[in-house]
Amino acid sequence: TPSKPPGTECDGRDYPLALHSPTGSRSFLERGLLLLVMLIFLEGTVLTLGAASSPDISAQDNTGGGHDRRDDHRGIAGSHEHTNYTYTKKAFPVLSLDYHHIQVPFEISLWVLLASLMKLGFHLIPRLSSIVPESCLLIVVGLLVGGLIKLAGEEVPPVLDSNLFFLCLLPPIILDAGYFLPIRPFMENIGTILMFAVVGTLWNAFFVGGLLYAVCQIEGTYLSQVELLPCLLFGSIISAVDPVAVLAVFEEIHINELLHILVFGESLLNDAVTVVLYHLFEEYSGAGEVTPMDVVLGVICFLIVSLGGIAVGAIYGILAAFTSRFTSHTRVIEPLFVFVYSYMAYLSAEMFHLSGIMALIACGAVMRPYVEANISHKSHTTVKYFLKMWSSVSETLIFIFLGVATVAGPHAWNWTFVSVTVILCLVSRVIGVVGLTFIINKFRIVKLTTKDQFIVAYGGLRGAIAFSLGYLLDKDLFPMRTMFLTAIITEIFFTVFVQGMTIKPLVDLLAVKKKQEAKRSINEEIHTQFLDHLLTGIEDICGHYGHHHWKDKLNRFNKKYIKKCLIAGERYKEPQLIAFYHKMEFKQAIELVESGGGVKLPSAMPSQVSMQNIQPKKLPPAVAERALPQFTKGREEEIRKILRSNLQKTRQRLRSYNRHTLVADPFEDGWNDFLLKKQRMIELEKKMSNYLTVPAAPPDSPTMCRARLASDPNAFYNIKASSEGVPTIQVDLASPQSPDSVNMLNEFSKRGATDQGLGQREGATRDEDQGLMMKPSSAGKVEKGEEDGGNKNPGLMRCLSDPGPSNEDEEDEPFLP
Amino acid sequence: MGALQSLSDEPEYRELAEKTGFSFEQIGILHKRFKQLSHNEDMLRRADLNTIPDLACNPIRTQIIEAFFDKRNFHQNGDGTVEEISFEEFLVVMSHFRPPALNMTEEQREKVRREKLRFLFNMHDTDNDGTITLEEYRHVVEELLSRSGALGKETAKGIADAAMLEVASISMGHMEPDEFYEGITFEHFLKILKDIEIETKMNIRFLNMDTTTLCNRDSSSIR
């Protein structure tokens, strides 16, 4: 018989409660239904999670058992249904307490709430979080919570259950990592990463497992009953670097990109090795003999697991990209596709015991460029927020659950086994990294220095994946399961606490290069691209096909065929540099808003260089000005009237509530307005005034401001309203080609006071119209008529109507600890 | 063809190796390639490089080819362009793309960095006046976008202007309206690209072993 899974333990605890808590006044029917509901809940969440032994068989057994029992109760309930009517009627319960009805979701919510509150709390104490990594604090919280539950006399729930972990907690973190994976450094270092992930993990597993077995055979350790295969299994569980732990620690130390991607990439890609080794050793622990044939099968299995995982992920990724091509009319469900397709990729991979982690990574990485080009800016923000939110909650929960699971026990502490495990893990990691780097450095262009090797070795943190894998072990097949679990927990605690806490001071001490926080400038982008082409060209001249050559080929292929299929509209034609430029323009528009519309007089800004400073003095500004078509005052007024009445209509239509589209909010209008304003400003800047300047970095960091804005559209609107008083822009909107606006701007300083008044009035009228939706296309058309800056319109308008989300990393910062 | 010579003139190779830092094997392979490109002549002309099929779709092809005929890249304090280059000059230009050594002092690293950036700078500064002017920068961006049709051409100017504006505001700080920013000097160039770790990026893997014509060489050495 399969071992009693923890789910049933929990169930058993609830049973008597459920039977007793409804007072005698309750009818049997009610009680029966209650049990039924509860069992359904438990079955959905807890019972299936109790796959303690080999997952395939026992999980089925459990659900089978659950069904049986539910049927029993249905039988009982049914039988009572008949007898029930013969009883006398009781008073109708006006208010009744029915906790068990909501117990499971309620407790889940409680856990999530606890996790979020903890996360919130730590950031309120900046001093604490600067010394101790958040992951450590969370584990401590988990220990405390577990202790409290135990003190209260309750049994600690099996929170870090394997199914819960692998099906609910892990995917968001991995998807987040995969979706925002920095592809470029990842691909540039793929060889090194694979070497560490595959060879390194294999080495660790066999080194730790083998030596542990040797130690166990020593007389006096009382461990002689431990066999070789369980030892190797243990080694393969404990040897894999954990992405969750690595992410949590490495994001706090801000290490340079190369080291980050090396350690993190390894932690992601070693999943395939772990999966194969785990299943292999688990399989043979029962059978005993391992033949050379099995080794060959193992290698084949590894290839299938890893490549299959990637293939499954890529297929779903392409499907997601293709789907997002057609979502332009139902923007609200756009983000959902990203999540659902990825989760299905993960589940599909897990179904065949392929590497789910690799599938998720592949799915996220494949879909991202195409999805980003297709979905709207808001959807992109939503995707980003949701991914970050889910992953950070999951991460927090995992660490808390680790603490709780530690308290929950059972433990079998064996000094020799535990200490040897910890020492061996350290030793094997160091030897593995140093040895592999020695080989890798022969092939790398940029060699790994000793410092780098140290950080890579020291950053090899273990985490909850190891624990969950250990938890999955069958108690009957592995009598040492409890000891293994204790050793795994100790190793996790050791790496997370000792290594996680000391790595930051060590990084400072060794003066390891840190990550550059500066945002990417247009010059860097230009030169990165230039360099790419240059290196490809030099390789071609050298006559051998290297890294750059193939990358170039792939890019070309992507541009020519794939983008065309997966990206809607004309955007696939857009080269990277232009896309970058549009994003930058977009960002600048926002910064302009931040700095109060950019019309606070130039003197208020720290550094200015205006266009005319760099422009070779060829065109006298007056020429451009004269080229403007002239309007009479009356005609201008007429146009304005027409425009306004049209806008009014639009407003009325848009104001009605629609469940499937977003109501046009002042935020959005403000946004569009600002893009227009910004554009107008650039044009004017070019033509004439030397007062208008390029917006310098706003006092607040753009990220923070954006975050603030996003959370409170009204704040945005206030800024907008305050800048409304500026005459130039105001008039421009109504009649873009009015010479009046130009004049106003020109004599801005002189007529400031009067114009301000006029602007205010204008602003007031427009305030009424705030619900209206500027039609970017038509506005763009009007402006297109102009010379000079007019040619920028299509791009900017495209940005405006369907702004491609940018991949700026700094935007992610508010979420990171 | 070239293999016969490549193994024979060792002393010449030693001199080249000292000058450029390539290994003998690498020089051998590059020499063979040089001969192949120049159709077994001693000098290489622009037309020879222009006919490389893989290079045909490179948007900055002309700049790359010009770089090989630019005297500033020959380490000889000359300027202007030449019509044809010898193998030595070919090798010197190539040596700009050599990966740096494992253990470098900060000074050495800075030197490598400057050297590589100087090469890039020279590619942009076509008239050799020490600055990249707006016109020159526009040209660079236009070339970069030359494969993307009319759309690219239109935007290129805007991008170059924005980039120039950025350089000016980074390197000059405040400027009076009547001041004029001449163009990017090399110092400014270093400054704006300080975040790109050029010494780790501008590298090519030069082969130590000739994989394409391994059989050829074997047969020739037997002969």
Coordinates of C-alpha atoms in Angstrom, one line a residue, chain A residues 163-599:
Chain A
N163 CA 2.8 19.2 -6.5
L164 CA 1.9 22.6 -5.1
F165 CA 5.5 23.6 -5.6
F166 CA 6.0 22.3 -9.1
L167 CA 2.6 23.2 -10.5
C168 CA 1.8 26.5 -8.8
L169 CA 4.8 28.2 -7.1
L170 CA 7.6 27.5 -9.5
P171 CA 6.2 28.3 -12.9
P172 CA 5.6 32.1 -12.3
I173 CA 9.2 32.5 -11.2
I174 CA 10.6 30.6 -14.2
L175 CA 8.3 32.4 -16.6
D176 CA 9.3 35.7 -15.3
A177 CA 13.0 34.7 -15.7
G178 CA 12.4 33.3 -19.1
Y179 CA 10.4 36.2 -20.5
F180 CA 12.8 38.8 -19.3
L181 CA 15.9 36.7 -20.0
P182 CA 18.6 38.9 -21.4
I183 CA 19.0 37.0 -24.6
R184 CA 22.1 38.6 -25.9
P185 CA 24.5 37.8 -23.0
F186 CA 22.8 34.5 -22.6
M187 CA 23.5 33.5 -26.2
E188 CA 27.0 34.9 -26.1
N189 CA 27.9 32.7 -23.2
I190 CA 25.7 29.7 -24.0
G191 CA 28.7 27.4 -24.2
T192 CA 30.0 28.3 -20.8
I193 CA 26.6 28.1 -19.3
L194 CA 25.9 24.7 -20.8
M195 CA 29.2 23.4 -19.7
F196 CA 28.5 24.4 -16.1
A197 CA 24.9 23.3 -16.2
V198 CA 25.5 19.9 -17.8
V199 CA 29.0 18.8 -17.0
G200 CA 29.2 20.7 -13.8
T201 CA 26.0 19.3 -12.4
L202 CA 26.9 15.8 -13.5
W203 CA 30.3 16.1 -11.8
N204 CA 28.7 17.5 -8.6
A205 CA 26.1 14.7 -8.5
F206 CA 28.6 11.9 -8.9
F207 CA 31.3 13.5 -6.7
V208 CA 29.0 14.2 -3.8
G209 CA 27.0 10.9 -4.2
G210 CA 30.1 8.8 -4.6
L211 CA 32.0 10.3 -1.7
L212 CA 29.0 10.3 0.5
Y213 CA 28.6 6.6 -0.1
A214 CA 32.3 6.1 0.7
V215 CA 31.8 8.0 4.0
C216 CA 28.8 6.0 4.8
Q217 CA 30.7 2.8 4.6
I218 CA 33.2 3.9 7.3
E219 CA 32.6 2.0 10.5
G220 CA 31.1 4.0 13.3
T221 CA 28.9 6.3 11.3
Y222 CA 25.9 3.9 11.7
L223 CA 25.1 4.6 8.1
S224 CA 26.2 1.3 6.5
Q225 CA 22.7 0.5 5.4
V226 CA 22.8 3.4 2.9
E227 CA 23.4 2.0 -0.6
L228 CA 25.2 3.5 -3.5
L229 CA 22.2 4.3 -5.7
P230 CA 20.3 6.3 -3.0
C231 CA 23.5 8.1 -2.4
L232 CA 23.8 9.0 -6.0
L233 CA 20.2 10.0 -6.1
F234 CA 20.8 12.3 -3.2
G235 CA 23.8 13.7 -4.9
S236 CA 21.8 14.5 -8.0
I237 CA 19.1 16.2 -5.9
I238 CA 21.5 18.3 -3.9
S239 CA 23.9 19.2 -6.7
A240 CA 21.6 21.4 -8.8
V241 CA 21.9 25.1 -8.3
D242 CA 18.5 26.6 -7.6
P243 CA 17.2 29.4 -9.8
V244 CA 14.9 30.8 -7.1
A245 CA 17.6 31.1 -4.6
V246 CA 20.1 32.5 -7.1
L247 CA 17.6 35.1 -8.3
A248 CA 16.8 36.2 -4.8
V249 CA 20.4 36.7 -3.8
F250 CA 21.9 37.9 -7.1
E251 CA 19.3 40.5 -7.6
E252 CA 20.4 42.1 -4.4
I253 CA 24.1 42.2 -5.0
H254 CA 23.8 43.8 -8.5
I255 CA 26.7 41.8 -9.9
N256 CA 27.8 42.4 -13.5
E257 CA 25.9 41.0 -16.3
L258 CA 28.3 38.3 -17.3
L259 CA 28.5 36.6 -13.8
H260 CA 24.8 37.0 -13.3
I261 CA 24.0 35.2 -16.5
L262 CA 26.5 32.5 -15.9
V263 CA 25.2 31.5 -12.5
F264 CA 21.6 32.1 -13.4
G265 CA 21.7 30.5 -16.7
E266 CA 23.3 27.5 -15.2
S267 CA 20.6 27.2 -12.6
L268 CA 18.0 27.3 -15.3
L269 CA 19.6 24.8 -17.7
N270 CA 20.7 22.2 -15.2
D271 CA 17.0 21.3 -14.7
A272 CA 17.2 18.8 -17.6
V273 CA 20.2 17.1 -16.0
T274 CA 18.5 16.9 -12.6
V275 CA 15.3 15.6 -14.0
V276 CA 17.1 12.8 -15.9
L277 CA 19.4 11.8 -13.1
Y278 CA 16.6 11.9 -10.7
H279 CA 14.3 9.6 -12.7
L280 CA 17.3 7.3 -13.6
F281 CA 18.4 6.7 -10.1
E282 CA 14.9 6.5 -8.7
E283 CA 14.2 3.8 -11.3
Y284 CA 17.3 1.8 -10.6
S285 CA 17.1 2.1 -6.9
G286 CA 14.4 -0.5 -7.2
A287 CA 16.0 -2.6 -9.8
G288 CA 19.5 -2.5 -8.5
E289 CA 21.7 -3.3 -11.5
V290 CA 22.9 -0.6 -13.9
T291 CA 24.2 -1.8 -17.2
P292 CA 26.1 0.2 -19.8
M293 CA 23.0 0.1 -21.9
D294 CA 21.2 2.0 -19.2
V295 CA 23.9 4.7 -19.3
V296 CA 23.4 5.1 -23.1
L297 CA 19.6 5.3 -22.5
G298 CA 20.3 7.9 -19.9
V299 CA 22.2 10.0 -22.3
I300 CA 19.5 9.7 -24.9
C301 CA 16.9 10.5 -22.3
F302 CA 18.9 13.6 -21.4
L303 CA 18.8 14.8 -25.0
I304 CA 15.1 14.1 -25.3
V305 CA 14.3 15.7 -22.0
S306 CA 16.2 18.9 -22.8
L307 CA 15.6 19.3 -26.5
G308 CA 12.0 18.1 -26.1
G309 CA 11.4 20.7 -23.4
I310 CA 12.8 23.4 -25.6
A311 CA 10.8 22.2 -28.6
V312 CA 7.6 22.2 -26.6
G313 CA 8.3 25.6 -25.3
A314 CA 9.2 27.0 -28.7
I315 CA 6.0 25.6 -30.2
Y316 CA 3.8 27.2 -27.6
G317 CA 5.9 30.4 -27.9
I318 CA 5.3 30.6 -31.6
L319 CA 1.6 29.8 -31.1
A320 CA 1.4 32.6 -28.5
A321 CA 3.1 35.0 -30.9
F322 CA 0.8 34.0 -33.7
T323 CA -2.3 34.5 -31.5
S324 CA -1.2 37.9 -30.4
R325 CA -1.2 38.9 -34.0
F326 CA -5.0 39.0 -34.0
T327 CA -5.7 40.5 -30.6
S328 CA -5.8 44.1 -31.7
H329 CA -9.6 44.3 -31.2
T330 CA -9.7 42.6 -27.8
R331 CA -6.9 44.2 -26.0
V332 CA -8.2 43.3 -22.5
I333 CA -7.5 39.6 -22.8
E334 CA -4.1 40.1 -24.6
P335 CA -1.9 39.5 -21.5
L336 CA -3.8 36.4 -20.7
F337 CA -2.4 34.6 -23.8
V338 CA 1.1 35.1 -22.6
F339 CA 0.4 33.4 -19.3
V340 CA -1.9 30.7 -20.5
Y341 CA 0.4 29.5 -23.4
S342 CA 3.4 29.5 -21.2
Y343 CA 1.7 27.6 -18.4
M344 CA 0.4 25.1 -21.0
A345 CA 3.9 24.7 -22.3
Y346 CA 5.1 24.0 -18.8
L347 CA 2.3 21.5 -18.2
S348 CA 2.7 19.8 -21.5
A349 CA 6.4 19.3 -20.9
E350 CA 5.8 18.0 -17.4
M351 CA 3.3 15.6 -18.8
F352 CA 6.0 13.8 -20.7
H353 CA 8.5 14.3 -17.9
L354 CA 10.4 16.7 -20.1
S355 CA 12.1 19.6 -18.6
G356 CA 9.3 22.0 -17.7
I357 CA 11.7 24.7 -16.7
M358 CA 13.4 24.6 -20.1
A359 CA 10.1 24.7 -21.8
L360 CA 9.0 27.7 -19.9
I361 CA 12.3 29.5 -20.6
A362 CA 12.1 28.7 -24.3
C363 CA 8.5 29.7 -24.5
G364 CA 9.0 33.0 -22.8
A365 CA 12.1 33.8 -24.8
V366 CA 10.6 32.9 -28.1
M367 CA 7.4 34.7 -27.8
R368 CA 8.7 37.9 -26.3
P369 CA 10.0 39.8 -29.3
Y370 CA 6.9 39.1 -31.4
V371 CA 4.3 39.5 -28.7
E372 CA 5.9 42.8 -27.6
A373 CA 5.6 44.1 -31.1
N374 CA 2.0 43.0 -31.3
I375 CA 0.4 43.9 -28.1
S376 CA -0.4 47.4 -26.9
H377 CA 1.7 49.3 -24.5
K378 CA -0.8 48.8 -21.7
S379 CA -1.0 45.1 -22.2
H380 CA 2.7 45.0 -22.1
T381 CA 2.7 46.8 -18.8
T382 CA 0.1 44.4 -17.5
V383 CA 2.1 41.4 -18.6
K384 CA 5.1 42.9 -16.8
Y385 CA 3.3 43.7 -13.7
F386 CA 1.6 40.3 -13.4
L387 CA 4.8 38.4 -14.1
K388 CA 6.6 40.4 -11.5
M389 CA 3.8 40.2 -9.0
W390 CA 3.3 36.5 -9.3
S391 CA 7.0 35.7 -9.3
S392 CA 7.7 37.8 -6.3
V393 CA 4.7 36.4 -4.3
S394 CA 5.7 32.9 -5.3
E395 CA 9.3 33.5 -4.3
T396 CA 8.2 34.9 -1.0
L397 CA 5.9 32.0 -0.4
I398 CA 8.6 29.5 -1.3
F399 CA 11.0 30.8 1.3
I400 CA 8.3 31.1 4.0
F401 CA 7.2 27.6 3.2
L402 CA 10.8 26.4 3.5
G403 CA 10.8 27.7 7.0
V404 CA 7.5 26.2 7.8
A405 CA 8.5 22.8 6.3
T406 CA 11.6 22.8 8.5
V407 CA 9.5 23.1 11.6
A408 CA 7.0 20.6 10.3
G409 CA 9.7 17.9 10.2
P410 CA 10.1 14.9 10.7
H411 CA 13.8 15.1 11.0
A412 CA 16.5 12.5 11.4
W413 CA 19.6 14.4 12.3
N414 CA 22.9 12.6 11.6
W415 CA 25.9 14.7 12.2
T416 CA 28.2 12.8 9.9
F417 CA 25.8 12.7 7.0
V418 CA 24.8 16.4 7.2
S419 CA 28.3 17.8 7.8
V420 CA 29.8 15.7 5.1
T421 CA 27.1 16.7 2.7
V422 CA 27.7 20.4 3.3
I423 CA 31.5 20.1 3.0
L424 CA 31.3 17.9 -0.1
C425 CA 28.9 20.3 -1.8
L426 CA 31.3 23.2 -1.3
V427 CA 34.3 21.2 -2.3
S428 CA 32.8 19.7 -5.4
R429 CA 31.4 23.1 -6.5
V430 CA 34.8 24.7 -6.2
I431 CA 36.6 21.9 -8.0
G432 CA 34.0 21.7 -10.6
V433 CA 34.0 25.4 -11.4
V434 CA 37.8 25.7 -11.3
G435 CA 38.3 22.6 -13.4
L436 CA 35.6 23.5 -16.0
T437 CA 36.8 27.1 -16.2
F438 CA 40.3 25.8 -17.0
I439 CA 38.9 24.0 -20.0
I440 CA 36.4 26.7 -21.0
N441 CA 38.9 29.5 -20.9
K442 CA 40.8 27.9 -23.7
F443 CA 37.8 28.5 -25.9
R444 CA 36.5 31.8 -24.5
I445 CA 37.4 35.1 -26.0
V446 CA 36.9 36.9 -22.7
K447 CA 38.5 34.7 -20.1
L448 CA 37.0 34.1 -16.7
T449 CA 39.3 35.5 -14.0
T450 CA 39.9 34.0 -10.6
K451 CA 37.5 36.4 -9.1
D452 CA 34.8 35.4 -11.5
Q453 CA 35.4 31.8 -10.8
F454 CA 35.1 32.5 -7.1
I455 CA 31.8 34.2 -7.5
V456 CA 30.4 31.5 -9.8
A457 CA 31.5 28.9 -7.3
Y458 CA 30.2 30.8 -4.3
G459 CA 27.0 31.7 -5.9
G460 CA 25.9 28.1 -6.3
L461 CA 23.0 28.3 -4.0
R462 CA 20.6 25.4 -3.4
G463 CA 17.0 25.9 -2.8
A464 CA 13.4 24.7 -2.7
I465 CA 13.6 22.6 -5.9
A466 CA 16.0 20.3 -4.1
F467 CA 13.7 20.1 -1.2
S468 CA 10.7 19.3 -3.3
L469 CA 12.5 16.6 -5.2
G470 CA 13.5 15.1 -1.9
Y471 CA 10.0 15.3 -0.7
L472 CA 8.8 13.3 -3.7
L473 CA 10.9 10.3 -2.7
D474 CA 9.0 7.2 -1.8
K475 CA 9.3 6.4 1.9
D476 CA 9.2 2.7 1.3
L477 CA 11.8 2.6 -1.4
F478 CA 14.0 5.1 0.5
P479 CA 14.0 4.5 4.2
M480 CA 16.6 7.3 4.5
R481 CA 14.1 9.8 3.1
T482 CA 13.9 11.8 6.4
M483 CA 17.6 11.9 6.8
F484 CA 18.0 13.0 3.2
L485 CA 15.4 15.7 3.8
T486 CA 17.1 17.0 6.9
A487 CA 20.4 17.1 5.0
I488 CA 18.9 18.9 2.1
I489 CA 17.3 21.5 4.4
T490 CA 20.6 22.0 6.2
E491 CA 22.4 22.4 2.9
I492 CA 19.8 24.9 1.7
F493 CA 20.0 26.9 5.0
F494 CA 23.8 26.8 4.8
T495 CA 23.9 28.1 1.3
V496 CA 21.1 30.7 1.6
F497 CA 22.2 32.0 5.0
V498 CA 26.0 31.7 5.1
Q499 CA 26.8 32.1 1.4
G500 CA 23.8 34.4 0.7
M501 CA 24.7 36.7 3.5
T502 CA 28.4 36.8 2.9
I503 CA 28.4 37.1 -0.9
K504 CA 27.6 40.8 -0.8
P505 CA 30.5 41.8 1.4
L506 CA 32.7 39.5 -0.6
V507 CA 31.7 41.1 -3.8
D508 CA 32.5 44.5 -2.4
L509 CA 35.8 43.2 -0.9
L510 CA 37.0 41.7 -4.1
A511 CA 35.9 44.7 -6.1
V512 CA 34.0 42.5 -8.6
K513 CA 32.6 44.6 -11.4
K514 CA 29.1 45.7 -10.7
K515 CA 26.2 46.1 -13.0
Q516 CA 25.9 49.4 -14.8
E517 CA 22.7 51.1 -13.8
A518 CA 22.8 53.7 -16.5
K519 CA 20.1 53.4 -19.1
R520 CA 21.0 52.7 -22.6
S521 CA 21.7 55.7 -24.7
I522 CA 21.0 56.1 -28.4
N523 CA 24.7 56.3 -29.1
E524 CA 25.4 53.0 -27.4
E525 CA 22.6 51.4 -29.4
I526 CA 24.0 52.8 -32.7
H527 CA 27.5 51.6 -31.9
T528 CA 26.4 48.2 -30.7
Q529 CA 24.7 47.7 -34.0
F530 CA 27.6 49.1 -35.9
L531 CA 29.9 46.7 -34.0
D532 CA 27.7 43.8 -34.8
H533 CA 27.9 44.5 -38.5
L534 CA 31.6 45.3 -38.4
L535 CA 32.4 42.0 -36.7
T536 CA 30.3 40.1 -39.1
G537 CA 32.1 41.8 -41.9
I538 CA 35.6 41.1 -40.5
E539 CA 34.7 37.5 -40.0
D540 CA 33.6 37.3 -43.6
I541 CA 36.8 38.9 -44.7
C542 CA 38.7 36.4 -42.6
G543 CA 36.8 33.7 -44.4
H544 CA 35.6 31.6 -41.5
Y545 CA 32.1 31.3 -40.3
G546 CA 32.0 32.2 -36.6
H547 CA 29.6 33.3 -34.0
H548 CA 28.8 36.6 -35.6
H549 CA 28.3 35.1 -39.1
W550 CA 25.6 32.7 -37.9
K551 CA 24.0 35.3 -35.7
D552 CA 23.7 37.6 -38.7
K553 CA 22.3 34.8 -40.8
L554 CA 19.7 34.0 -38.2
N555 CA 18.7 37.7 -37.9
R556 CA 18.3 37.9 -41.6
F557 CA 16.1 34.8 -41.6
N558 CA 14.1 36.1 -38.7
K559 CA 13.5 39.4 -40.4
K560 CA 12.7 37.9 -43.8
Y561 CA 10.2 35.2 -42.8
I562 CA 9.4 34.8 -39.2
K563 CA 8.6 38.4 -38.3
K564 CA 6.4 38.6 -41.3
C565 CA 4.3 35.7 -40.1
L566 CA 4.1 36.6 -36.4
I567 CA 3.9 40.3 -36.3
A568 CA 0.8 42.1 -37.4
G569 CA 0.8 45.1 -39.7
E570 CA 3.8 46.9 -41.0
R571 CA 5.8 46.8 -37.9
Y572 CA 7.8 43.8 -38.8
K573 CA 9.7 45.9 -41.3
E574 CA 11.0 48.2 -38.6
P575 CA 14.7 47.8 -38.0
Q576 CA 15.9 47.5 -34.5
L577 CA 17.5 50.8 -34.4
I578 CA 14.4 52.6 -35.5
A579 CA 12.3 50.7 -32.9
F580 CA 14.8 51.7 -30.3
Y581 CA 14.6 55.3 -31.4
H582 CA 10.9 55.4 -31.2
K583 CA 10.9 53.9 -27.7
M584 CA 13.4 56.5 -26.7
E585 CA 11.2 59.3 -28.1
F586 CA 8.3 57.8 -26.3
K587 CA 10.2 57.8 -23.1
Q588 CA 11.4 61.3 -23.6
A589 CA 7.8 62.4 -24.1
I590 CA 7.1 61.0 -20.6
E591 CA 10.1 62.7 -19.2
L592 CA 8.9 65.9 -20.7
V593 CA 5.6 65.4 -18.8
E594 CA 7.6 64.9 -15.7
S595 CA 9.5 68.1 -16.1
G596 CA 6.2 69.9 -16.3
G597 CA 5.8 69.8 -20.1
G598 CA 9.2 71.0 -20.8
V599 CA 8.1 74.5 -20.9

